[in-house]
Structures are given as structure tokens and as C-alpha cells.
Coordinates of C-alpha atoms in Angstrom, one line a residue:
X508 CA -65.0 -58.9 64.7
X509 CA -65.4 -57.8 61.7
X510 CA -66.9 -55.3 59.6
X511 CA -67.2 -51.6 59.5
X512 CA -66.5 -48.7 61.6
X513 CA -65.7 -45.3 61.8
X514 CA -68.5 -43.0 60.2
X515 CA -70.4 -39.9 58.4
X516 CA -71.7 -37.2 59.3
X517 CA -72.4 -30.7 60.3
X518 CA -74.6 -29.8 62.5
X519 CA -78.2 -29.1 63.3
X520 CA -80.3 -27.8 66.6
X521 CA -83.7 -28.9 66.2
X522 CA -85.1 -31.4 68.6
X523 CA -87.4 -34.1 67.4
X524 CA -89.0 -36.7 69.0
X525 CA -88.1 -39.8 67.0
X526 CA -91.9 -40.5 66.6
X527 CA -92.6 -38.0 64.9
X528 CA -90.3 -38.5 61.4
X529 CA -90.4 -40.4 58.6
X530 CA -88.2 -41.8 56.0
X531 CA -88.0 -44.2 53.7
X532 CA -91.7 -44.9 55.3
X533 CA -89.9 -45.9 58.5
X534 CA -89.4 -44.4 62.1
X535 CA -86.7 -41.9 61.8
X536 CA -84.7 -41.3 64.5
X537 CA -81.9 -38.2 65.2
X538 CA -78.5 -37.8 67.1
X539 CA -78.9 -37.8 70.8
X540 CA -76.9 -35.1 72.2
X541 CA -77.1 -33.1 74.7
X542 CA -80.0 -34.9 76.2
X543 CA -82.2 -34.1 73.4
X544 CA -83.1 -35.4 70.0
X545 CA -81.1 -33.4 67.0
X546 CA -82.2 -33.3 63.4
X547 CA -79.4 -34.9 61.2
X548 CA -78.7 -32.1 58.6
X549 CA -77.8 -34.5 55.8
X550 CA -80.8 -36.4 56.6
X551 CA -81.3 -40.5 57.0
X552 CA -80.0 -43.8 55.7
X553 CA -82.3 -46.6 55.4
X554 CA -81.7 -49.5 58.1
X555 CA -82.4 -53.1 56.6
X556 CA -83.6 -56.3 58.1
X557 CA -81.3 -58.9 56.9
X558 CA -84.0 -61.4 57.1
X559 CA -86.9 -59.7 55.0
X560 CA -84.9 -57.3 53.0
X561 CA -87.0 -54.7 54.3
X562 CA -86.6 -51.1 56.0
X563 CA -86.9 -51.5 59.6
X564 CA -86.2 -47.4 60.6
X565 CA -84.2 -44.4 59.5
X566 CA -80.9 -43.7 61.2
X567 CA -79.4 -40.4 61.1
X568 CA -76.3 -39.1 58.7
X569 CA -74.5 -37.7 61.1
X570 CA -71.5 -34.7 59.8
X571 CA -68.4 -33.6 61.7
X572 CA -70.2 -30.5 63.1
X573 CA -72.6 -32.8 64.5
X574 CA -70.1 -34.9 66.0
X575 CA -68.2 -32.3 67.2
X576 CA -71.7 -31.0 69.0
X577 CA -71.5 -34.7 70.9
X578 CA -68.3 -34.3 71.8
X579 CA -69.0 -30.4 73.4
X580 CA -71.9 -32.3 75.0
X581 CA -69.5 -34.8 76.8
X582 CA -67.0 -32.4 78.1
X583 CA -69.8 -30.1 80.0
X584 CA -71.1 -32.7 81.3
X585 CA -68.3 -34.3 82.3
X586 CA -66.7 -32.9 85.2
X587 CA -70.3 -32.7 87.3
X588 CA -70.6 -36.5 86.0
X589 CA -67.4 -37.2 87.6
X590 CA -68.4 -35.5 91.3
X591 CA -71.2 -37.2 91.5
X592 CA -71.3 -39.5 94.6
X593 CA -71.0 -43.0 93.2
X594 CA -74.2 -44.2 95.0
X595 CA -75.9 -41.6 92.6
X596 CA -74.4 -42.8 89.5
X597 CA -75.1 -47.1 90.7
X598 CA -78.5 -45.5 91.3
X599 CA -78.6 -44.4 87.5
X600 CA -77.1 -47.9 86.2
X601 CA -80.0 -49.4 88.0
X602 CA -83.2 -47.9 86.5
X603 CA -81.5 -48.0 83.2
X604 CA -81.7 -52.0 83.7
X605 CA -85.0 -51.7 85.1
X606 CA -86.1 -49.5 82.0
X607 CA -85.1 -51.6 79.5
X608 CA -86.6 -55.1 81.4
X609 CA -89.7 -52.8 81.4
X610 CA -89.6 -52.2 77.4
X611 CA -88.7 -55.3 76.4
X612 CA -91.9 -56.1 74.4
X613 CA -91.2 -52.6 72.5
X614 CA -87.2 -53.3 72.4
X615 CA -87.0 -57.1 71.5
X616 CA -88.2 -56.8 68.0
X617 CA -86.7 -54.2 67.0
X618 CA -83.2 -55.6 68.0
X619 CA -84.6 -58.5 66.0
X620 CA -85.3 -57.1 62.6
X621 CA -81.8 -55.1 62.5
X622 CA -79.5 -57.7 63.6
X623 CA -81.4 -61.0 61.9
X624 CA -80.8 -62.9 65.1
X625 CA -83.2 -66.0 66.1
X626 CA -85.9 -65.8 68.3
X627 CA -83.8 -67.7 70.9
X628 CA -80.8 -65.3 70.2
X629 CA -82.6 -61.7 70.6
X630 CA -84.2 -63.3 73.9
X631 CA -81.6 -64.8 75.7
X632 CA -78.4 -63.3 74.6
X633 CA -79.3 -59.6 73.6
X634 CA -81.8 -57.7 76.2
X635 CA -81.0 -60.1 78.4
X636 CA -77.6 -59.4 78.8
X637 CA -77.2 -55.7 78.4
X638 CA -79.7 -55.6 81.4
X639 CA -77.2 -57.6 83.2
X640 CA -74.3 -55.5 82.3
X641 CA -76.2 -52.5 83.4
X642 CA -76.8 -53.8 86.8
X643 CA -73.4 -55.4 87.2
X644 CA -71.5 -52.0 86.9
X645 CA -74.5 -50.3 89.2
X646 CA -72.3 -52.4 91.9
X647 CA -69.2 -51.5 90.0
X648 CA -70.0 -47.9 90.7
X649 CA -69.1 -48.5 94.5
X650 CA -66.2 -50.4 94.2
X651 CA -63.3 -48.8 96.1
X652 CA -61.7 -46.6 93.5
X653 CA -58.9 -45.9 96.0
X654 CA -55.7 -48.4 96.8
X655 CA -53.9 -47.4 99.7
X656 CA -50.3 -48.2 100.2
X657 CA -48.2 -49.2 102.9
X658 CA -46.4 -45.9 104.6
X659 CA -42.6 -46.0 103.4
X660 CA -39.7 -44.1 105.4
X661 CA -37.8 -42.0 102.7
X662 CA -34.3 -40.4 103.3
X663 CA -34.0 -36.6 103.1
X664 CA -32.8 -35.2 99.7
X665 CA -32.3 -31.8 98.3
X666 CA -35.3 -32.5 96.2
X667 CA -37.3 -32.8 100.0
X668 CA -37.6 -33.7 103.8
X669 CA -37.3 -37.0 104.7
X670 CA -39.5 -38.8 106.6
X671 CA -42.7 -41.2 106.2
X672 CA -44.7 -40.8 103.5
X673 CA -48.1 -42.0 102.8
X674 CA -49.7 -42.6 99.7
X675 CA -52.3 -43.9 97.7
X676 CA -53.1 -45.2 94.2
X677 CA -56.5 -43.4 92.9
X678 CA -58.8 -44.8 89.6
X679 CA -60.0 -41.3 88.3
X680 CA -62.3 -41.0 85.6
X681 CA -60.5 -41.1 82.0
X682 CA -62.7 -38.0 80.7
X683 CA -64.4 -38.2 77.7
X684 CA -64.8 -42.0 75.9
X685 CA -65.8 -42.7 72.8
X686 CA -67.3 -46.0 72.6
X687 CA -67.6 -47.5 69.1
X688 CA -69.0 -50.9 68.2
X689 CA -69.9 -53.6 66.5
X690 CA -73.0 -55.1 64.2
X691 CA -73.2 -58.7 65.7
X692 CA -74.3 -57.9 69.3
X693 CA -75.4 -54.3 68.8
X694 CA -76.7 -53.5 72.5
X695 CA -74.6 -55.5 74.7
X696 CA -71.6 -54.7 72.6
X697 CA -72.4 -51.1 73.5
X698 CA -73.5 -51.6 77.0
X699 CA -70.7 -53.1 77.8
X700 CA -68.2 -50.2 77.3
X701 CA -71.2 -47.8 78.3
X702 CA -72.0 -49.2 81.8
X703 CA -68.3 -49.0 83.2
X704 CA -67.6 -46.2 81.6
X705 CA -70.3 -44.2 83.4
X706 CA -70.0 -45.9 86.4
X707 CA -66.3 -44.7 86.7
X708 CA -67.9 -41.2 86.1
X709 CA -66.9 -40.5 82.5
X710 CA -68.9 -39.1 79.9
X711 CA -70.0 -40.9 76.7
X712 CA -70.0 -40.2 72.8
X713 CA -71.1 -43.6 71.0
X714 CA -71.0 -44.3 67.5
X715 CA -72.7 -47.8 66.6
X716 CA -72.2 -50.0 63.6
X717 CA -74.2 -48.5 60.8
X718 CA -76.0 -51.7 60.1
X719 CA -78.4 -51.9 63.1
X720 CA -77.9 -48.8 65.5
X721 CA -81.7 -48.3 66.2
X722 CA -82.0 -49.8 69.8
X723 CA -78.7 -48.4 70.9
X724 CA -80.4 -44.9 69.7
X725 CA -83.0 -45.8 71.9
X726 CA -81.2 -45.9 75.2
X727 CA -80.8 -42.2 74.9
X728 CA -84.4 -41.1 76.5
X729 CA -83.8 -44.1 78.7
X730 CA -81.1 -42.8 80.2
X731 CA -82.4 -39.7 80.6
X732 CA -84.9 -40.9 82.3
X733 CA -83.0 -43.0 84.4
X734 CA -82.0 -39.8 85.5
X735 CA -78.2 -39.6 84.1
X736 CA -77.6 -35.9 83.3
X737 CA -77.6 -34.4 79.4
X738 CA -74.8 -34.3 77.9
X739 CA -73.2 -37.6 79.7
X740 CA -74.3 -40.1 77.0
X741 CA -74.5 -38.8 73.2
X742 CA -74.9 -41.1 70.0
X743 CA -74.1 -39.9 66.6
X744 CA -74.5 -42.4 63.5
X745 CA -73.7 -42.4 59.8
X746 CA -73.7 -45.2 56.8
X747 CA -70.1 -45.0 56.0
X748 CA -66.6 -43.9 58.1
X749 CA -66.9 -40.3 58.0
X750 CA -68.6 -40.1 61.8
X751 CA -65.8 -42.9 63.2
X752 CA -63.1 -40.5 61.6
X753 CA -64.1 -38.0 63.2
X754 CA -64.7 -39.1 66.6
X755 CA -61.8 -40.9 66.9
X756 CA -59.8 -37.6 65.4
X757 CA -61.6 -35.4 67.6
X758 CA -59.3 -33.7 70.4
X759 CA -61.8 -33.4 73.1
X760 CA -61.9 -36.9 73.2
X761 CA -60.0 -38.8 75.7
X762 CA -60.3 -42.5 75.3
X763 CA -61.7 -44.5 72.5
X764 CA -62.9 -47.8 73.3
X765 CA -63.5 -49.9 69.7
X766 CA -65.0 -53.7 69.4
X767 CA -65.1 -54.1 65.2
X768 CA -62.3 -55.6 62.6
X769 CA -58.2 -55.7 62.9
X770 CA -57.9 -53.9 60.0
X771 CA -60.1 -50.7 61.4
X772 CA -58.3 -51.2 64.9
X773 CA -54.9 -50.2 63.5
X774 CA -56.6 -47.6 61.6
X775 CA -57.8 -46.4 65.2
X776 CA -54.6 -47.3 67.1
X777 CA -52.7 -44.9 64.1
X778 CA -54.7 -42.2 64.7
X779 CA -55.2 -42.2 68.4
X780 CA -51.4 -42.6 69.0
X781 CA -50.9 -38.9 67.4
X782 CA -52.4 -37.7 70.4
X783 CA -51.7 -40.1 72.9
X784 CA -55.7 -41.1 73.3
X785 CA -56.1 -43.8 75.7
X786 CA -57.3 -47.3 73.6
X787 CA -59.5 -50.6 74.2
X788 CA -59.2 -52.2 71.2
X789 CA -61.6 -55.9 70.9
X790 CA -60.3 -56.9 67.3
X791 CA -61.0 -60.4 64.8
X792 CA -60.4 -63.4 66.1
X793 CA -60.2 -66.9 64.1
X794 CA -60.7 -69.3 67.4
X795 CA -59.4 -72.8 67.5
X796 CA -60.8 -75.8 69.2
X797 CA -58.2 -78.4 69.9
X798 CA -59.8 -82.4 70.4
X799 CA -56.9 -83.9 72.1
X800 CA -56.3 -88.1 70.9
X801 CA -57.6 -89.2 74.4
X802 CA -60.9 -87.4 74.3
X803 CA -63.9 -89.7 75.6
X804 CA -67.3 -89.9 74.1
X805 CA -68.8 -87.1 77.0
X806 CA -65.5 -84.9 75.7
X807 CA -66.2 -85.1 72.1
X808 CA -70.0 -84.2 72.2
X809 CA -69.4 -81.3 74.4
X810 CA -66.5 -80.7 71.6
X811 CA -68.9 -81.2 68.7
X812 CA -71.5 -78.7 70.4
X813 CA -69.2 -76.2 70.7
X814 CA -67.8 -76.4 67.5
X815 CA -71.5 -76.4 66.1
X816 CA -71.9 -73.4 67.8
X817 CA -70.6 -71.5 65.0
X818 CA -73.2 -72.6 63.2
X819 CA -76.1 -72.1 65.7
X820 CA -75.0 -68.9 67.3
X821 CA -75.6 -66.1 65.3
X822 CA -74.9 -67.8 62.2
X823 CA -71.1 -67.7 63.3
X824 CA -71.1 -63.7 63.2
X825 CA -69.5 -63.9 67.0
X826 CA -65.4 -63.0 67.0
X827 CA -65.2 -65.6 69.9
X828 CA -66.3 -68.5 67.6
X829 CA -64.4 -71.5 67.3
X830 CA -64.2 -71.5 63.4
X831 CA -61.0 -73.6 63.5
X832 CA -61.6 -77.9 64.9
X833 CA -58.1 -79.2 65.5
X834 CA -58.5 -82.9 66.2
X835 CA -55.6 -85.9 66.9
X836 CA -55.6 -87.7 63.7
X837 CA -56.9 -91.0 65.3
X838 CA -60.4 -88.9 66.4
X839 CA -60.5 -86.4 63.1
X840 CA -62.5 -88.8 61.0
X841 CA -65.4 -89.4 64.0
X842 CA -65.4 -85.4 64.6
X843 CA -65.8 -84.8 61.2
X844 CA -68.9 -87.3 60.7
X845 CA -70.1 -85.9 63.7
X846 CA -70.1 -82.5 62.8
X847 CA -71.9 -83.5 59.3
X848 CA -74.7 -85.2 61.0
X849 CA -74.7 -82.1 63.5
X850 CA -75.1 -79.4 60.4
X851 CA -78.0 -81.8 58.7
X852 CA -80.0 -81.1 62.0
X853 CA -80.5 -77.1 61.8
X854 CA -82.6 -75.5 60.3
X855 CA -82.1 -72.0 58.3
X856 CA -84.6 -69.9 58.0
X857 CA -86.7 -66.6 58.9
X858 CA -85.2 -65.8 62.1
X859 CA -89.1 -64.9 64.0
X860 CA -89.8 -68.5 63.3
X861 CA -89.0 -70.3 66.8
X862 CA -87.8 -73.3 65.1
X863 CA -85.4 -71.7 63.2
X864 CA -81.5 -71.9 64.1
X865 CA -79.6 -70.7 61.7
X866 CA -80.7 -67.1 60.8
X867 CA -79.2 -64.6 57.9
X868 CA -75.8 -62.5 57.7
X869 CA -76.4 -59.1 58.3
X870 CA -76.3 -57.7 54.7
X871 CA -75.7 -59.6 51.7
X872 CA -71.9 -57.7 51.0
X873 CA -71.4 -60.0 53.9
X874 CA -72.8 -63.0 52.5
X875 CA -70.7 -62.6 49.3
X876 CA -67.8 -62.3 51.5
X877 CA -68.3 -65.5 53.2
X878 CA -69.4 -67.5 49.7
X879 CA -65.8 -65.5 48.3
X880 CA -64.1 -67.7 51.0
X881 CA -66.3 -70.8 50.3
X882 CA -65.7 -70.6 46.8
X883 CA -61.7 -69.9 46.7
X884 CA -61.0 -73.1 49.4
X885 CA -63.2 -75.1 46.6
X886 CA -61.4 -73.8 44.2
X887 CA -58.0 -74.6 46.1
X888 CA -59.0 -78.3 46.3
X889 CA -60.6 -78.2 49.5
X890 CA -63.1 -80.7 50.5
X891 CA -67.1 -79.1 51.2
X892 CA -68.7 -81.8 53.6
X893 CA -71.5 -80.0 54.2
X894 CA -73.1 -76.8 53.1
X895 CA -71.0 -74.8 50.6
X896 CA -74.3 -73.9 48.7
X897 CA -76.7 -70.9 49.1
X898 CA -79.9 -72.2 50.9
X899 CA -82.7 -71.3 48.6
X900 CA -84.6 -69.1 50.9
X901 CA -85.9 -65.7 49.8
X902 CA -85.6 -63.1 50.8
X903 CA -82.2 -62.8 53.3
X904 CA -79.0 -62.8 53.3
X905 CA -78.4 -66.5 54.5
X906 CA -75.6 -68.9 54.1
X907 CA -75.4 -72.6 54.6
X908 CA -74.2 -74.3 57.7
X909 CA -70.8 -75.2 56.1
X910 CA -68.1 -77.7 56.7
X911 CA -64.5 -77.9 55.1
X912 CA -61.7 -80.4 55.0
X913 CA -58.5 -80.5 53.1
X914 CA -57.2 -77.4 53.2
X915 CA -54.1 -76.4 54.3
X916 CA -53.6 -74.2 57.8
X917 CA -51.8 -71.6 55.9
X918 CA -55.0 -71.1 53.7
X919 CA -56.9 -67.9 53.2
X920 CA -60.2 -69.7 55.2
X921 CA -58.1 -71.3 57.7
X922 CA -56.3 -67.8 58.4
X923 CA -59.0 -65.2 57.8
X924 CA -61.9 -64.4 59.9
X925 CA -65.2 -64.8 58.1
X926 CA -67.7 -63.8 60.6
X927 CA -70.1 -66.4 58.9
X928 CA -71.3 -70.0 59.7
X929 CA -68.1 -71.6 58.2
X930 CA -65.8 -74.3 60.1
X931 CA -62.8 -75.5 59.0
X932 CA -61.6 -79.3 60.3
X933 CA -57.7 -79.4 60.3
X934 CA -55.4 -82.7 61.9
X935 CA -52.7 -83.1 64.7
X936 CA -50.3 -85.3 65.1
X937 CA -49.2 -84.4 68.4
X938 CA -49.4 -81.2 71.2
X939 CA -46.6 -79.4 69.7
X940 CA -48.6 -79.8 66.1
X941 CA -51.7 -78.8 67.4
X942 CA -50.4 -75.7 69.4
X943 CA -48.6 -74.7 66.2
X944 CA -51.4 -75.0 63.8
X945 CA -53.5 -72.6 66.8
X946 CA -51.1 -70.1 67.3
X947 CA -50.1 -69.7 63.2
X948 CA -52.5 -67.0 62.7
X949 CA -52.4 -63.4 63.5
X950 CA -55.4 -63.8 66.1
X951 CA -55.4 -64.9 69.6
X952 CA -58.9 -63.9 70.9
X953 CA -60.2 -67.1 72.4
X954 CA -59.2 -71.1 71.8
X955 CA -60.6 -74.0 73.0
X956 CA -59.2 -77.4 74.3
X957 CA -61.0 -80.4 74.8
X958 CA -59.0 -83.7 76.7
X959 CA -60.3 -86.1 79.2
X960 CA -57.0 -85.0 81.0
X961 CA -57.7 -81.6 82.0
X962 CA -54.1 -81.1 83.6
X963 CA -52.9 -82.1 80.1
X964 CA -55.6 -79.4 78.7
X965 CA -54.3 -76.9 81.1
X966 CA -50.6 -77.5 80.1
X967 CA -51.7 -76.8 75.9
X968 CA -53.4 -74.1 76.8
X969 CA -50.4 -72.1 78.8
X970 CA -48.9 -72.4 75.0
X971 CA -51.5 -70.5 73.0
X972 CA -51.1 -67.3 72.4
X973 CA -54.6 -66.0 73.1
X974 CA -56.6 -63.7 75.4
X975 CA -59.0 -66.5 76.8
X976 CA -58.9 -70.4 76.7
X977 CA -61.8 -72.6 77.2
X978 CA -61.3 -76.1 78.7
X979 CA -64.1 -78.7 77.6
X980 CA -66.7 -75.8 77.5
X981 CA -67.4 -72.9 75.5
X982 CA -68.8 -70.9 78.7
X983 CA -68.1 -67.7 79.7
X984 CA -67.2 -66.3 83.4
X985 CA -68.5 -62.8 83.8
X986 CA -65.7 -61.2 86.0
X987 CA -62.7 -62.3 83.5
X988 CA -60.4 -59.9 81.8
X989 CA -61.3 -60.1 78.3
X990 CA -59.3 -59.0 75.4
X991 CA -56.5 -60.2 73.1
X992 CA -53.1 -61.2 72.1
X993 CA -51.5 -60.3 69.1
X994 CA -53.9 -58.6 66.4
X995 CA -57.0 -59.6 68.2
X996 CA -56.8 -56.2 70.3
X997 CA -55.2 -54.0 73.1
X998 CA -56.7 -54.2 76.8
X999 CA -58.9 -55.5 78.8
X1000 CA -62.7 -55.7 80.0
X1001 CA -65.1 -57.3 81.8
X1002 CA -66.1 -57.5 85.5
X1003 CA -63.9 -55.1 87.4
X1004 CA -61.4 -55.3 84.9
X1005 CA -63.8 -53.2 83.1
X1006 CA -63.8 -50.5 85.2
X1007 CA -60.0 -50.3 85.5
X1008 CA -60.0 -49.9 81.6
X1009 CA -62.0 -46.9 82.2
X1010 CA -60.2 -45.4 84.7
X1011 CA -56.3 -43.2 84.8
X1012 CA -54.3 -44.1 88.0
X1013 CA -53.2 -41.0 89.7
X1014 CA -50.9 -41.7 92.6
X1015 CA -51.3 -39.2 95.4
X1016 CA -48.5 -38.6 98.0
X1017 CA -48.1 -37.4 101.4
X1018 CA -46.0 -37.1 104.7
X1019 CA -47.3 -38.4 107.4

């Protein structure tokens, strides 16, 4: 994913209700920490609505000494987190969920105006699912944490006794995690390293993207009232990377768990290395949907869907996109048309508008960076078959549903990811061509293959180099590991695999 992430911030005691404050003629909000409101010492940055242009709320500046107060937070808390019985802490995950199904009228527009998303978007995919996620890891909290092992007769040595020894592999709580995220999915993105983490009884400091952190601020009194102890959950914010830098660099912190660009990962993975910090890394991804030569007309719809799914979803500011449509020579002609009368079909516009599919970028440095791309493939000789103009819509940050031929695979837009509605068409001339072309970038988050033969599918797919294949559908499966190969990221989440990235193993010995 791209964009942003580390952040700025020395500290400050007074508690305020976020209510209470103004700035920049907006709700203001502080640092939760410690189970309690804390004035930001350097004060607010303004928080913009990508579709008006418009201050939605203040978010707090948040120094090293006020980071540094989160962390404290987290390590008291910790330990007393950790003993908890785990029926306790799944009770916890569960009011959280019911909390936030119960604010959703208060919630919903608010995650609205900072992220830009559509209507449909904010109500299906964002509330929605961090609910979920909440209640999914309230069972998680129960899951056996302990894997016993077969007894095992051992000679006698002059280290010990023989005889035969039990044992038993233990998931312990990591300690301290700091969860840092992304702007696409603000709340989910969060609640999805937040719920396991909690429910394998570690503590939380969470720093999200700068762009729209508002609701994420939010689930602080939520939690609270949920009943989760203070100190176990703490958020810190800040407009630039001076709060990321020093979360990551902090030494009380044990884990850091980071969805955001490649290029901030290894900035992460550098500096977490010096201390041996424990790392789940969700990085870019530049996906690739392969239309194999004997696709039918039912395979090439659900092909074209997908593929227009970059368009419609977010406005292709989703890592798991599949901005790359590989098609057999003898189909690419009837994709492309396809996907030109597709992108004539949605409509871009003010994302509270119900009919509207296609809402703004976040901010308009990302707009510029997606129209750089636009503009350098045009400029290379590539062909624009649709969009490739700004719409003329004011305000926003919005960029055309956009289609691109002729370009080479080794191209900046074919290699790079834009986080933007862009889609690059590229031909095959066989498997081995088609799994070349998908595995010559640096990303391997998630591809996509789409035959009539799904043995054939299945065989192409055991040759990409990526975290997660899709065959014929762009679904997901909740209990999946997810994560990447190569520079798309280090570990795993999702289901219990989420859990197990929170957790240390500790094997524990004994003779029986």
C-alpha cells in the first residue's frame, strides 16, 4: 500500500474530552493514553475531506515524549492484560463490536468524509468489517494457545537424567505491539492487527495514517467502555514521520506490526532489526490478473468485473488490486473493448451521492502522483483507451477511470504501484509468458487467474510468486494467511493465523 507512515510528535497531562476543543473550527481530538484523553502539546493538524476539500476534525501532533507516555502506558498494563482469563478478554472483543454496530449512525460519516469512500464503500466494507474482525478474534481469544507434544524417551547425559519427557509448545503474548497503518481502510486496517493482538493478551500503541485517523481515535472510549483496562490500547498521531520514528525506535516496544508502502517497510525492517523487534510487514502490491486463451464468455465477465474493480473499489487505492490484465493474445482485443465499455459505465463523483462509483484520492499529492504515471506512459508512447484526463469535478481530489495499452511490462506504470484507478492491459503468448510478465516485478501480494480449466489455473498459479492467488474470483476467505512474497511484506495474518502473528512460542519441558 502505499503512502505515508511513521510520525510527529513531548508530552502533555491534561485530559480532555474531545468534545470539548476546537481547531481549525473542527472537533479536536487528543492522544488516548492511558485510558484518558491527553492534550497534544504542539497542538492539531487539520484533517481534510478529499471529496469537499473541507476540514472534517483536528488530530493531535503528537512529540516523542508523548509517544513515549503511550508506550509507558502499554507496558503497565501489560502484564495484568496478559493474566487475564481469555473468556474476559473475548468478553471485551465482544462489546467493542457491539459498540461500534451501536454508533454506526455517529461513526459512518465520519469514516466517510476522511477517507472519500462511496456510500456503498463506508457501508459495506468499512464498519462493517471491523465489527466482524472484532467478533472474529472474541472467539480467537479462546483458542487453545497451548500444543501439546507427544512424550519422547531421552537417553541420560551429563547435561541430565534420562527418562521421558513431556512437553508442550505455548503461544505467549508478544508484549507490547505497535500497530501502524494505512489511509485506504483506516478502521479495519487497524482492527485488524488490534483485535488479535489483544486477544493474545498484548498491549497496544497505534499510530494511524495521518490522513484520516479520526475514527480510529474514536475507538479509544469505546474500548474503555467495553471494559478493556487503561493503558492496554493507546493512539498517538502526527502529520508527518516524526511519531512512526519514534514508535518504531522506541525500546519498550516489542513488536511492530505495519500495513503502508515498501519503501517505509524497509525503513521499519532497518530499524527494528537493531533490536531484534518482532515484524508484520503488509507492503505494495502491483496485482496481476491473467485471462488464459481458453477463457469462456462466463470466465471473461467475471474477469472484466474484477479487473474493473480497480476502478470501482475505492478508486483503486486497495494494495490487493489487480492493476495489471494479462490476457492470451487471441482474447486481449475483446478484454480491452470490454473494459472500455466497462469504464464509460461509472460514474465519478461526490462520494455521499449513492449513485456515485468512483469517488476521490485521498489528497491531491496523491492525485498528482497517479496523473505523474498517466502522463510519463503517454509520454512513453503508451496508448490511453479510456480516461487519462482529470474529470472536471470540483472540488476533490478525483482521477479518471483509466485504461492503458502499449506499454511495455518493464515500464514505470506497469512496475510501480499507483494506488489510484489506473489498469494497465499487457499480452501473452503462452503460460510461461504470462507467468513471467506476473512475477517481473518486485511485488507478490495477490494475482489473479482466470481459465475455464481451473486445473490448468491451479497449475499457473503454483508459479507465481505471490502471497495469495485468486482463481476466477476476486473473493476473499476470512481464515487465510495473508501477507507477501518478495517486497510485498514479511508474515502473516488473518483468521488464526492472526493470532499466531501475535504470539512468541515458548516450549516448556518436563519429565514425566
Amino acid at each position: 500500500m502505499t503512502a505515508d507512515d511513521m510520525t510527529r510528535g513531548d508530552a502533555t497531562a491534561g485530559a480532555m474530552a474531545a468534545d470539548d476543543v476546537t481547531a481549525y473550527g473542527a472537533k479536536a481530538y487528543g492522544n488516548w493514553i492511558g485510558g484518558a484523553w491527553r492534550t497534544p502539546e504542539k497542538g492539531h493538524y487539520p484533517v481534510v475531506n478529499p471529496a469537499t476539500e473541507q476540514v472534517v476534525g483536528a488530530a493531535p501532533e503528537a512529540t516523542p515524549a508523548e509517544v513515549a507516555a503511550a508506550v509507558t502506558a502499554a507496558q503497565a498494563a501489560q502484564d495484568g492484560w496478559s493474566r487475564t482469563d481469555p473468556r474476559e478478554r473475548a468478553a471485551v472483543l465482544d462489546r467493542t463490536a457491539e459498540l461500534i454496530s451501536e454508533r454506526a449512525a455517529e461513526l459512518l460519516p465520519l469514516l466517510q468524509a476522511e477517507t472519500g469512500a462511496t456510500a456503498r464503500v463506508t457501508s459495506a466494507l468499512q464498519l462493517p468489517v471491523a465489527v466482524d474482525r472484532f467478533r472474529r478474534y472474541a472467539r480467537g481469544a479462546i483458542e487453545p494457545a497451548v500444543l501439546p507434544l507427544a512424550p519422547h524417551p531421552v537417553q541420560g547425559s551429563p547435561l541430565a537424567p534420562g527418562g521421558l519427557m513431556g512437553a508442550a509448545a505455548v503461544r505467549r503474548p508478544v508484549g507490547v505491539v505497535a500497530c501502524i497503518t494505512s489511509y485506504n481502510f483506516p478502521l479495519v486496517n487497524l482492527v485488524g492487527k488490534l483485535a488479535p493482538a489483544l486477544a493474545m493478551g498484548n498491549a497496544v500503541v497505534a499510530k494511524p495514517a495521518p490522513q484520516d485517523p479520526l475514527c480510529c481515535l474514536s475507538l479509544g472510549p469505546i474500548l474503555r467502555e467495553a471494559g478493556l483496562p487503561d493503558g492496554v490500547f493507546n493512539i498517538v498521531t502526527g502529520s508527518g514521520p516524526g511519531a512512526g520514528r519514534a514508535l518504531v525506535a522506541h525500546p519498550g516496544i516489542d513488536m511492530i506490526s505495519f500495513t503502508g508502502s515498501t519503501t517505509v517497510g524497509k525503513q521499519i525492517a532497518e530499524a527494528a532489526g537493531r533490536s531484534m523487534k518482532r515484524t508484520l510487514l503488509e507492503l505494495g502490491g502491483k496485482g496481476a490478473a491473467i485471462v488464459l486463451g481458453d477463457a469462456d464468455q462466463s470466465v471473461l465477465k467475471s474477469a472484466i468485473g474484477a479487473v474493473g474493480s480497480v476502478w470501482s473499489f475505492h478508486s483503486g487505492q486497495i494494495c490487493t488490486a489487480p492493476t495489471r490484465v494479462l490476457v492470451q493474445r487471441a482474447l486481449y482485443e475483446e478484454v480491452v473493448a470490454g473494459l472500455q465499455r466497462y469504464a464509460r459505465t461509472l460514474i465519478v463523483g461526490d462520494p455521499v451521492d449513492n449513485s456515485t462509483v468512483v469517488g476521490p484520492l485521498i489528497s491531491a499529492a496523491q492525485r498528482d502522483r497517479v496523473e505523474a504515471y498517466i502522463a510519463r506512459a503517454r509520454a512513453e508512447g503508451a496508448r490511453i483507451v479510456a480516461g487519462g484526463t482529470r474529470p472536471d469535478i470540483k472540488p476533490g481530489f478525483y482521477v479518471a477511470p483509466t485504461l492503458i495499452t502499449g506499454v511495455d511490462p518493464q515500464s514505470a506504470v506497469a512496475r510501480d504501484e499507483l494506488f489510484g484507478p489506473v489498469v494497465v492491459a499487457l499480452p501473452f503468448e503462452d503460460d510461461e509468458d504470462a507467468v513471467r510478465i506476473a512475477n517481473s516485478t518486485s511485488y507478490g501480494l495477490h494475482d489473479y487467474v482466470f481459465s475455464a480449466d481451473t486445473a490448468r489455473a491451479w497449475a499457473v498459479a503454483a508459479r507465481l510468486r505471490s502471497g495469495n492467488v485468486g482463481i476466477n474470483t476476486m473473493q476473499r476467505h476470512p481464515e487465510t494467511p495473508f501477507g507477501g512474497f518478495k517486497e510485498s511484506g514479511v508474515g502473516r495474518d488473518g483468521g488464526s493465523f492472526g493470532l499466531h502473528a501475535y504470539s512468541e512460542l515458548q516450549s516448556v519441558v518436563w519429565a514425566s
